[in-house]
Short mmCIF file of C-alpha atoms (C1' of nucleotides) in Angstrom, two decimals:
data_model
loop_
_atom_site.label_atom_id
_atom_site.label_comp_id
_atom_site.label_asym_id
_atom_site.label_seq_id
_atom_site.Cartn_x
_atom_site.Cartn_y
_atom_site.Cartn_z
CA MET Q 1 0.65 13.33 -42.08
CA ALA Q 2 -3.02 13.14 -41.18
CA ARG Q 3 -4.49 16.16 -39.55
CA LYS Q 4 -5.92 15.69 -36.06
CA THR Q 5 -9.20 17.44 -37.06
CA GLY Q 6 -9.10 19.52 -33.92
CA SER Q 7 -9.94 16.59 -31.67
CA HIS Q 8 -7.67 15.37 -28.90
CA SER Q 9 -9.82 12.43 -27.87
CA GLN Q 10 -7.28 9.94 -29.17
CA THR Q 11 -4.54 11.32 -26.98
CA THR Q 12 -6.12 12.90 -23.91
CA GLY Q 13 -7.78 9.68 -22.69
CA PRO Q 14 -4.51 7.75 -22.47
CA ARG Q 15 -2.77 10.79 -21.03
CA VAL Q 16 -5.35 10.94 -18.24
CA ARG Q 17 -4.69 7.30 -17.44
CA ALA Q 18 -0.92 7.79 -17.55
CA ALA Q 19 -1.08 10.82 -15.26
CA ALA Q 20 -3.36 8.98 -12.84
CA ALA Q 21 -1.02 5.97 -12.80
CA THR Q 22 1.99 8.13 -12.03
CA LEU Q 23 0.28 10.07 -9.27
CA PHE Q 24 -1.52 7.09 -7.72
CA ALA Q 25 1.76 5.17 -7.58
CA ARG Q 26 3.62 8.06 -6.04
CA HIS Q 27 1.12 9.38 -3.50
CA GLY Q 28 -1.62 6.77 -3.28
CA PHE Q 29 -5.12 6.79 -4.73
CA ALA Q 30 -6.81 8.46 -1.77
CA ALA Q 31 -4.17 11.16 -1.49
CA VAL Q 32 -4.45 12.25 -5.13
CA SER Q 33 -7.14 14.69 -6.21
CA MET Q 34 -8.80 14.92 -9.59
CA ARG Q 35 -7.37 18.43 -9.81
CA GLN Q 36 -3.83 17.09 -9.46
CA ILE Q 37 -4.46 14.62 -12.28
CA ALA Q 38 -5.94 17.37 -14.42
CA ALA Q 39 -2.96 19.62 -13.76
CA GLU Q 40 -0.57 16.81 -14.75
CA VAL Q 41 -2.45 16.34 -18.02
CA GLY Q 42 -2.74 20.05 -18.60
CA VAL Q 43 -6.52 20.38 -18.54
CA GLN Q 44 -9.07 21.53 -15.99
CA ALA Q 45 -10.65 19.13 -13.53
CA GLY Q 46 -14.04 19.07 -15.20
CA ALA Q 47 -12.55 17.81 -18.47
CA LEU Q 48 -11.46 14.54 -16.83
CA TYR Q 49 -15.06 13.40 -16.63
CA LEU Q 50 -15.12 13.08 -20.40
CA TYR Q 51 -12.76 10.12 -19.98
CA THR Q 52 -13.90 8.44 -16.80
CA PRO Q 53 -17.26 8.42 -15.02
CA ASP Q 54 -15.51 8.85 -11.66
CA LYS Q 55 -12.26 8.45 -9.76
CA GLN Q 56 -13.01 4.89 -8.63
CA THR Q 57 -13.49 3.69 -12.20
CA LEU Q 58 -10.21 5.32 -13.18
CA LEU Q 59 -8.43 3.22 -10.55
CA PHE Q 60 -10.26 0.06 -11.53
CA ASP Q 61 -9.45 0.49 -15.21
CA LEU Q 62 -5.76 0.90 -14.44
CA MET Q 63 -5.65 -2.26 -12.34
CA GLN Q 64 -7.80 -4.31 -14.68
CA SER Q 65 -5.82 -3.45 -17.80
CA HIS Q 66 -2.57 -4.14 -15.97
CA LEU Q 67 -3.65 -7.62 -14.92
CA GLU Q 68 -5.18 -8.44 -18.29
CA GLU Q 69 -1.95 -7.37 -19.96
CA LEU Q 70 -0.04 -9.57 -17.50
CA LEU Q 71 -2.15 -12.62 -18.27
CA ALA Q 72 -2.01 -12.03 -22.02
CA ALA Q 73 1.76 -11.56 -21.95
CA TRP Q 74 2.31 -14.75 -19.95
CA GLY Q 75 -0.03 -16.60 -22.30
CA ALA Q 76 2.04 -15.45 -25.26
CA GLU Q 77 5.36 -16.33 -23.63
CA PRO Q 78 7.26 -19.30 -25.09
CA LYS Q 79 7.60 -21.97 -22.42
CA GLY Q 80 9.39 -25.28 -22.37
CA ASP Q 81 7.80 -28.60 -21.49
CA ALA Q 82 9.85 -29.63 -18.46
CA PRO Q 83 8.81 -28.12 -15.11
CA CYS Q 84 12.29 -26.74 -14.44
CA GLY Q 85 12.33 -24.91 -17.74
CA ARG Q 86 8.82 -23.61 -17.20
CA LEU Q 87 9.70 -22.34 -13.74
CA VAL Q 88 12.76 -20.54 -15.09
CA ALA Q 89 10.59 -19.03 -17.82
CA PHE Q 90 8.07 -17.87 -15.23
CA VAL Q 91 10.70 -16.31 -12.98
CA ARG Q 92 12.29 -14.42 -15.85
CA PHE Q 93 8.95 -13.36 -17.24
CA HIS Q 94 7.60 -12.21 -13.87
CA ILE Q 95 10.66 -10.14 -13.00
CA GLY Q 96 10.95 -8.65 -16.48
CA PHE Q 97 7.28 -7.78 -16.73
CA HIS Q 98 7.11 -6.25 -13.26
CA LEU Q 99 10.34 -4.26 -13.46
CA ALA Q 100 9.15 -2.77 -16.74
CA ARG Q 101 5.95 -1.39 -15.12
CA PRO Q 102 6.78 -0.25 -11.61
CA GLU Q 103 3.84 2.14 -11.40
CA ALA Q 104 1.17 -0.33 -12.49
CA VAL Q 105 2.61 -3.03 -10.22
CA PHE Q 106 2.66 -0.70 -7.26
CA ILE Q 107 -0.94 0.32 -7.82
CA ALA Q 108 -2.15 -3.24 -8.35
CA TYR Q 109 -0.68 -4.32 -5.02
CA MET Q 110 -1.26 -1.25 -2.88
CA GLU Q 111 -4.65 0.05 -3.87
CA LEU Q 112 -6.78 -3.06 -3.52
CA ARG Q 113 -8.51 -1.66 -0.46
CA ASN Q 114 -9.60 1.44 -2.35
CA LEU Q 115 -11.64 -0.63 -4.80
CA SER Q 116 -15.37 -0.93 -4.42
CA PRO Q 117 -16.44 -4.46 -3.41
CA GLU Q 118 -17.52 -5.43 -6.92
CA ASN Q 119 -14.35 -4.07 -8.48
CA PHE Q 120 -12.26 -5.82 -5.82
CA ARG Q 121 -13.79 -9.17 -6.68
CA ALA Q 122 -13.05 -8.69 -10.36
CA ILE Q 123 -9.42 -7.80 -9.72
CA GLU Q 124 -8.91 -10.65 -7.28
CA ALA Q 125 -10.23 -13.11 -9.85
CA LEU Q 126 -7.66 -11.91 -12.39
CA ARG Q 127 -4.86 -12.08 -9.84
CA HIS Q 128 -5.89 -15.58 -8.88
CA ARG Q 129 -5.71 -16.71 -12.48
CA TYR Q 130 -2.10 -15.55 -12.60
CA GLU Q 131 -1.19 -17.31 -9.36
CA ASP Q 132 -2.73 -20.48 -10.78
CA ALA Q 133 -0.33 -20.32 -13.69
CA LEU Q 134 2.62 -20.68 -11.33
CA GLU Q 135 0.86 -23.24 -9.17
CA GLY Q 136 0.28 -25.38 -12.27
CA ILE Q 137 4.02 -25.43 -12.94
CA LEU Q 138 4.80 -26.41 -9.36
CA ARG Q 139 2.16 -29.16 -9.38
CA ALA Q 140 3.53 -30.60 -12.60
CA GLY Q 141 7.05 -30.60 -11.18
CA GLN Q 142 5.89 -32.18 -7.97
CA ALA Q 143 4.01 -34.85 -9.95
CA ASP Q 144 6.94 -35.86 -12.17
CA GLY Q 145 9.54 -35.68 -9.41
CA SER Q 146 11.35 -32.58 -10.65
CA PHE Q 147 10.43 -30.61 -7.53
CA HIS Q 148 10.10 -31.48 -3.85
CA ILE Q 149 7.52 -29.17 -2.33
CA PRO Q 150 5.72 -29.68 0.98
CA ASP Q 151 2.73 -27.58 -0.15
CA THR Q 152 2.28 -26.27 -3.68
CA ARG Q 153 -0.17 -23.50 -2.81
CA LEU Q 154 2.11 -22.15 -0.10
CA ALA Q 155 5.14 -22.42 -2.36
CA THR Q 156 3.21 -20.49 -5.02
CA MET Q 157 2.47 -17.64 -2.65
CA ALA Q 158 6.02 -17.65 -1.28
CA LEU Q 159 7.61 -17.52 -4.73
CA ILE Q 160 5.33 -14.78 -6.04
CA ALA Q 161 5.98 -12.67 -2.96
CA MET Q 162 9.71 -13.21 -3.31
CA LEU Q 163 9.73 -12.33 -7.01
CA THR Q 164 7.44 -9.33 -6.75
CA GLY Q 165 9.68 -8.01 -3.97
CA VAL Q 166 12.26 -7.00 -6.58
CA THR Q 167 10.12 -4.01 -7.44
CA ASN Q 168 10.69 -2.68 -3.92
CA TRP Q 169 14.43 -2.39 -4.13
CA TYR Q 170 15.61 -2.75 -7.74
CA ARG Q 171 16.89 0.47 -9.30
CA GLU Q 172 17.91 0.76 -12.94
CA GLY Q 173 21.62 1.46 -13.12
CA GLY Q 174 22.20 0.04 -9.65
CA ARG Q 175 24.71 -2.52 -8.45
CA LEU Q 176 23.17 -5.41 -10.40
CA ALA Q 177 21.93 -5.55 -13.99
CA ARG Q 178 18.45 -6.92 -14.64
CA ALA Q 179 19.84 -10.09 -16.23
CA GLU Q 180 21.98 -10.77 -13.16
CA VAL Q 181 18.98 -10.29 -10.87
CA GLU Q 182 16.91 -12.66 -12.99
CA ALA Q 183 19.65 -15.29 -12.93
CA ILE Q 184 20.03 -15.11 -9.16
CA TYR Q 185 16.28 -15.32 -8.59
CA CYS Q 186 16.08 -18.32 -10.94
CA ASP Q 187 18.75 -20.01 -8.88
CA MET Q 188 16.99 -19.27 -5.58
CA ALA Q 189 13.58 -20.28 -6.92
CA LEU Q 190 14.82 -23.60 -8.27
CA LYS Q 191 16.62 -24.34 -5.02
CA ALA Q 192 13.60 -23.32 -2.93
CA VAL Q 193 11.36 -25.87 -4.66
CA GLY Q 194 14.05 -28.55 -4.35
CA ALA Q 195 14.60 -28.83 -8.11
CA THR Q 196 16.63 -31.89 -9.07
CA GLY Q 197 17.10 -31.38 -12.80
CA MET L 1 -8.59 -1.46 43.10
CA ALA L 2 -7.21 2.00 42.51
CA ARG L 3 -9.70 4.59 41.47
CA LYS L 4 -9.14 6.23 38.12
CA THR L 5 -9.46 9.74 39.67
CA GLY L 6 -11.79 10.80 36.90
CA SER L 7 -9.02 10.93 34.29
CA HIS L 8 -9.00 8.82 31.16
CA SER L 9 -5.59 9.91 29.97
CA GLN L 10 -4.09 6.53 30.70
CA THR L 11 -6.57 4.80 28.46
CA THR L 12 -7.69 7.24 25.77
CA GLY L 13 -4.24 7.80 24.31
CA PRO L 14 -3.65 4.11 23.54
CA ARG L 15 -7.21 3.76 22.34
CA VAL L 16 -6.66 6.56 19.84
CA ARG L 17 -3.59 4.77 18.54
CA ALA L 18 -5.41 1.45 18.37
CA ALA L 19 -8.35 2.95 16.50
CA ALA L 20 -6.02 4.73 14.08
CA ALA L 21 -4.09 1.51 13.47
CA THR L 22 -7.26 -0.43 12.71
CA LEU L 23 -8.66 2.20 10.36
CA PHE L 24 -5.36 3.00 8.63
CA ALA L 25 -4.80 -0.70 7.98
CA ARG L 26 -8.30 -1.22 6.65
CA HIS L 27 -8.81 1.88 4.52
CA GLY L 28 -5.40 3.53 4.22
CA PHE L 29 -4.02 6.59 5.95
CA ALA L 30 -5.17 9.12 3.37
CA ALA L 31 -8.68 7.68 3.20
CA VAL L 32 -9.30 7.89 6.96
CA SER L 33 -10.47 11.12 8.55
CA MET L 34 -9.77 12.32 12.06
CA ARG L 35 -13.53 12.24 12.60
CA GLN L 36 -13.64 8.52 11.77
CA ILE L 37 -10.89 7.84 14.28
CA ALA L 38 -12.70 9.89 16.91
CA ALA L 39 -15.94 8.02 16.24
CA GLU L 40 -14.14 4.67 16.65
CA VAL L 41 -12.73 5.83 20.00
CA GLY L 42 -16.05 7.32 21.06
CA VAL L 43 -14.95 10.96 21.40
CA GLN L 44 -15.30 14.05 19.26
CA ALA L 45 -12.69 15.00 16.66
CA GLY L 46 -11.24 17.88 18.64
CA ALA L 47 -10.35 15.61 21.55
CA LEU L 48 -7.87 13.67 19.42
CA TYR L 49 -5.51 16.62 19.40
CA LEU L 50 -4.85 16.09 23.10
CA TYR L 51 -3.02 12.90 22.10
CA THR L 52 -1.32 13.80 18.85
CA PRO L 53 -0.22 17.12 17.38
CA ASP L 54 -1.54 16.08 13.96
CA LYS L 55 -2.52 13.17 11.75
CA GLN L 56 0.94 12.75 10.25
CA THR L 57 2.55 12.30 13.67
CA LEU L 58 -0.08 9.74 14.56
CA LEU L 59 0.98 7.66 11.55
CA PHE L 60 4.67 8.12 12.26
CA ASP L 61 4.30 7.05 15.90
CA LEU L 62 2.49 3.87 14.88
CA MET L 63 5.20 2.91 12.41
CA GLN L 64 8.08 3.88 14.65
CA SER L 65 6.85 1.96 17.67
CA HIS L 66 6.13 -1.07 15.49
CA LEU L 67 9.67 -1.16 14.12
CA GLU L 68 11.27 -0.46 17.47
CA GLU L 69 9.24 -3.27 18.97
CA LEU L 70 10.36 -5.52 16.11
CA LEU L 71 14.03 -4.73 16.67
CA ALA L 72 13.75 -5.13 20.44
CA ALA L 73 11.94 -8.45 20.10
CA TRP L 74 14.53 -9.83 17.69
CA GLY L 75 17.29 -8.62 19.98
CA ALA L 76 15.71 -10.50 22.89
CA GLU L 77 15.18 -13.67 20.87
CA PRO L 78 17.36 -16.66 21.78
CA LYS L 79 19.48 -17.60 18.79
CA GLY L 80 21.90 -20.40 18.16
CA ASP L 81 25.48 -19.98 17.02
CA ALA L 82 25.44 -21.88 13.73
CA PRO L 83 24.13 -19.96 10.70
CA CYS L 84 21.54 -22.62 9.89
CA GLY L 85 20.09 -22.42 13.40
CA ARG L 86 20.13 -18.64 13.33
CA LEU L 87 18.34 -18.58 9.97
CA VAL L 88 15.68 -20.96 11.28
CA ALA L 89 15.28 -18.75 14.35
CA PHE L 90 14.92 -15.68 12.14
CA VAL L 91 12.32 -17.28 9.89
CA ARG L 92 10.21 -18.46 12.82
CA PHE L 93 10.58 -15.14 14.61
CA HIS L 94 9.72 -13.08 11.54
CA ILE L 95 6.62 -15.07 10.67
CA GLY L 96 5.42 -15.25 14.26
CA PHE L 97 5.96 -11.57 14.95
CA HIS L 98 4.33 -10.45 11.72
CA LEU L 99 1.31 -12.76 11.88
CA ALA L 100 0.62 -11.52 15.41
CA ARG L 101 0.39 -7.88 14.25
CA PRO L 102 -1.26 -7.81 10.86
CA GLU L 103 -2.43 -4.21 11.19
CA ALA L 104 0.93 -2.74 12.20
CA VAL L 105 2.71 -4.75 9.50
CA PHE L 106 0.28 -3.60 6.85
CA ILE L 107 0.70 0.03 7.83
CA ALA L 108 4.48 -0.18 8.04
CA TYR L 109 4.67 -1.52 4.49
CA MET L 110 1.86 0.38 2.79
CA GLU L 111 1.97 3.87 4.22
CA LEU L 112 5.62 4.77 3.67
CA ARG L 113 4.68 7.27 0.98
CA ASN L 114 2.39 9.13 3.32
CA LEU L 115 5.24 9.97 5.66
CA SER L 116 6.87 13.38 5.57
CA PRO L 117 10.43 13.24 4.22
CA GLU L 118 12.02 13.47 7.66
CA ASN L 119 9.74 10.82 9.10
CA PHE L 120 10.36 8.61 6.08
CA ARG L 121 14.10 8.71 6.63
CA ALA L 122 13.70 7.74 10.29
CA ILE L 123 11.48 4.78 9.44
CA GLU L 124 13.75 3.60 6.63
CA ALA L 125 16.71 3.62 8.99
CA LEU L 126 14.88 1.35 11.42
CA ARG L 127 13.80 -0.98 8.63
CA HIS L 128 17.35 -1.13 7.33
CA ARG L 129 18.65 -2.16 10.74
CA TYR L 130 16.26 -5.11 10.69
CA GLU L 131 17.28 -6.17 7.18
CA ASP L 132 20.90 -6.02 8.33
CA ALA L 133 20.12 -8.57 11.03
CA LEU L 134 19.18 -11.14 8.39
CA GLU L 135 22.01 -10.12 6.10
CA GLY L 136 24.48 -10.74 8.95
CA ILE L 137 23.21 -14.29 9.29
CA LEU L 138 23.53 -14.92 5.55
CA ARG L 139 27.04 -13.44 5.46
CA ALA L 140 28.15 -15.63 8.36
CA GLY L 141 26.73 -18.72 6.66
CA GLN L 142 28.36 -17.80 3.38
CA ALA L 143 31.69 -17.25 5.16
CA ASP L 144 31.75 -20.59 6.99
CA GLY L 145 30.40 -22.59 4.06
CA SER L 146 26.96 -23.32 5.53
CA PHE L 147 25.23 -21.40 2.74
CA HIS L 148 25.84 -20.95 -0.96
CA ILE L 149 24.50 -17.56 -1.97
CA PRO L 150 25.34 -15.66 -5.15
CA ASP L 151 24.60 -12.29 -3.52
CA THR L 152 23.83 -11.84 0.17
CA ARG L 153 22.08 -8.47 -0.14
CA LEU L 154 19.78 -9.78 -2.85
CA ALA L 155 19.11 -12.97 -0.89
CA THR L 156 18.25 -10.83 2.13
CA MET L 157 15.67 -8.84 0.21
CA ALA L 158 14.28 -11.97 -1.45
CA LEU L 159 13.87 -13.82 1.84
CA ILE L 160 12.27 -10.91 3.67
CA ALA L 161 9.81 -10.38 0.83
CA MET L 162 8.99 -14.08 0.80
CA LEU L 163 8.48 -14.24 4.56
CA THR L 164 6.50 -11.02 4.85
CA GLY L 165 4.23 -12.29 2.10
CA VAL L 166 2.57 -14.67 4.58
CA THR L 167 0.64 -11.73 5.98
CA ASN L 168 -1.09 -11.34 2.61
CA TRP L 169 -2.69 -14.76 2.54
CA TYR L 170 -2.49 -16.43 5.96
CA ARG L 171 -5.80 -16.66 7.80
CA GLU L 172 -6.14 -17.96 11.34
CA GLY L 173 -8.14 -21.18 11.31
CA GLY L 174 -7.33 -21.78 7.64
CA ARG L 175 -5.96 -24.86 5.93
CA LEU L 176 -2.55 -24.70 7.62
CA ALA L 177 -1.66 -24.05 11.27
CA ARG L 178 0.92 -21.37 12.03
CA ALA L 179 3.51 -23.98 13.07
CA GLU L 180 3.10 -25.81 9.77
CA VAL L 181 3.54 -22.60 7.83
CA GLU L 182 6.69 -21.77 9.82
CA ALA L 183 8.13 -25.23 9.20
CA ILE L 184 7.49 -25.05 5.46
CA TYR L 185 9.00 -21.58 5.18
CA CYS L 186 12.07 -22.73 7.16
CA ASP L 187 12.47 -25.55 4.69
CA MET L 188 12.15 -23.26 1.68
CA ALA L 189 14.44 -20.61 3.15
CA LEU L 190 17.18 -23.10 3.97
CA LYS L 191 16.94 -24.63 0.51
CA ALA L 192 16.92 -21.22 -1.16
CA VAL L 193 20.26 -20.26 0.41
CA GLY L 194 21.73 -23.66 -0.43
CA ALA L 195 22.11 -24.73 3.20
CA THR L 196 24.25 -27.81 3.59
CA GLY L 197 23.89 -28.52 7.30
"C1'" DG U 1 -13.47 18.97 -26.16
"C1'" DT U 2 -12.39 22.19 -22.86
"C1'" DC U 3 -13.14 25.86 -19.56
"C1'" DT U 4 -15.33 28.54 -15.92
"C1'" DA U 5 -18.14 28.54 -12.17
"C1'" DT U 6 -20.31 26.39 -8.70
"C1'" DA U 7 -22.93 23.07 -5.80
"C1'" DA U 8 -22.63 20.09 -1.94
"C1'" DT U 9 -19.67 17.87 1.12
"C1'" DT U 10 -15.82 17.02 3.74
"C1'" DA U 11 -11.19 17.62 5.41
"C1'" DG U 12 -7.58 18.99 9.31
"C1'" DA U 13 -7.13 21.79 12.94
"C1'" DT U 14 -8.36 25.39 16.64
"C1'" DA U 15 -11.03 28.21 20.39
"C1'" DG U 16 -13.53 28.40 24.21
"C1'" DA U 17 -17.37 26.64 27.13
"C1'" DC U 18 -17.90 23.34 30.75
"C1'" DG H 1 -10.45 15.85 29.28
"C1'" DT H 2 -14.12 16.40 26.35
"C1'" DC H 3 -17.56 18.73 23.55
"C1'" DT H 4 -19.57 22.15 20.53
"C1'" DA H 5 -18.87 25.26 17.18
"C1'" DT H 6 -16.26 27.06 13.74
"C1'" DC H 7 -12.45 28.52 10.43
"C1'" DT H 8 -10.17 27.71 6.25
"C1'" DA H 9 -9.34 25.04 2.61
"C1'" DA H 10 -9.90 21.24 -0.28
"C1'" DT H 11 -12.73 17.56 -2.17
"C1'" DT H 12 -15.81 15.09 -6.11
"C1'" DA H 13 -18.75 15.98 -9.46
"C1'" DT H 14 -21.92 18.74 -12.43
"C1'" DA H 15 -23.96 22.67 -15.52
"C1'" DG H 16 -23.60 25.54 -19.06
"C1'" DA H 17 -20.82 28.89 -21.91
"C1'" DC H 18 -17.83 28.74 -25.84
#
DNA sequence: GTCTATAATTAGATAGAC
DNA sequence: GTCTATCTAATTATAGAC
């Protein structure tokens, strides 16, 4: 086993991010101090500045990497050709991805107003790209007659809000298993867009 | 016109609450200082403590009065007998009420983690009572065959998340008028629960 | 790479003058 | 009812020893 040569740089950086994610999700960005993060990692506050230039950048990096991971994961997801199949794939993917990362999801939705204006624009652009992925599916289904949607943009926002809402109430080991939740949301989503197939 | 007898107590209290609501919604509870609130009202920081014992209680009062107003307004709303009509009434009521109070809605959903444990329990109880109102409609519709819902509790959470999501994207004077948005959401909600009528 | 110490600022809340 | 002044404590971020 390779010796770590006395350096912790390969582990402390990620641990700082993990501790920040946990604390930001639990108490909110503004309510968490750099000292709390340091204590969670097990270092002193000053040491954090070896891994981030400031607290704001720490938040931005968490949100940016979450959304880039989301886009990359959806891009790598196998999807069918028919709009109905693609919508089902999106619903399952969205729920699975979000339930697997409750902290990152929480931060990405709740801490937008704590971003600097430039950072906010960057995050919003990434989020918009993800919304466009769903809107593309709905447009295709509307075009080929699979769906019956009064307004695709509104349906996009409604569906994403509905799906993301699972993270507010779902608890592992609760009344419903994840697969059951996914199936029920697929059913509701297909019905909501008036799917025929 | 009655003279104000030199006292501002009838106006400053509400103005403190209004300023706090605006600032909490914009920047978040933890990021707003008592001095900022005082500046918005046009008094000094110390004067705020004539109207609230502390910052935490100020937040709690905003959330509590919002939810009590929500429950009272829904209770006073005229509703039909048939489940379909009652669901339509709920959708229109929920969207209308929430779009009219973007600040209070934002605070009630985003600042739960900044409540003390006791205050959190009180707010959650109020929120649960409101969710139960929708769940009652869905249960009735499921019972009389108007709706076809795999799981009423899950459908309740899904619908509320979908409806509340309007506050994230709707802008007055935007592409769609409020009535159009309500109509489209009614359509999607009815379809999502498999309404037959 | 981490710690200790500290600078500079700001926070929530209170006391007492007016 | 409001202001000024202040207390105590906590904040972000940096400097320099090790």
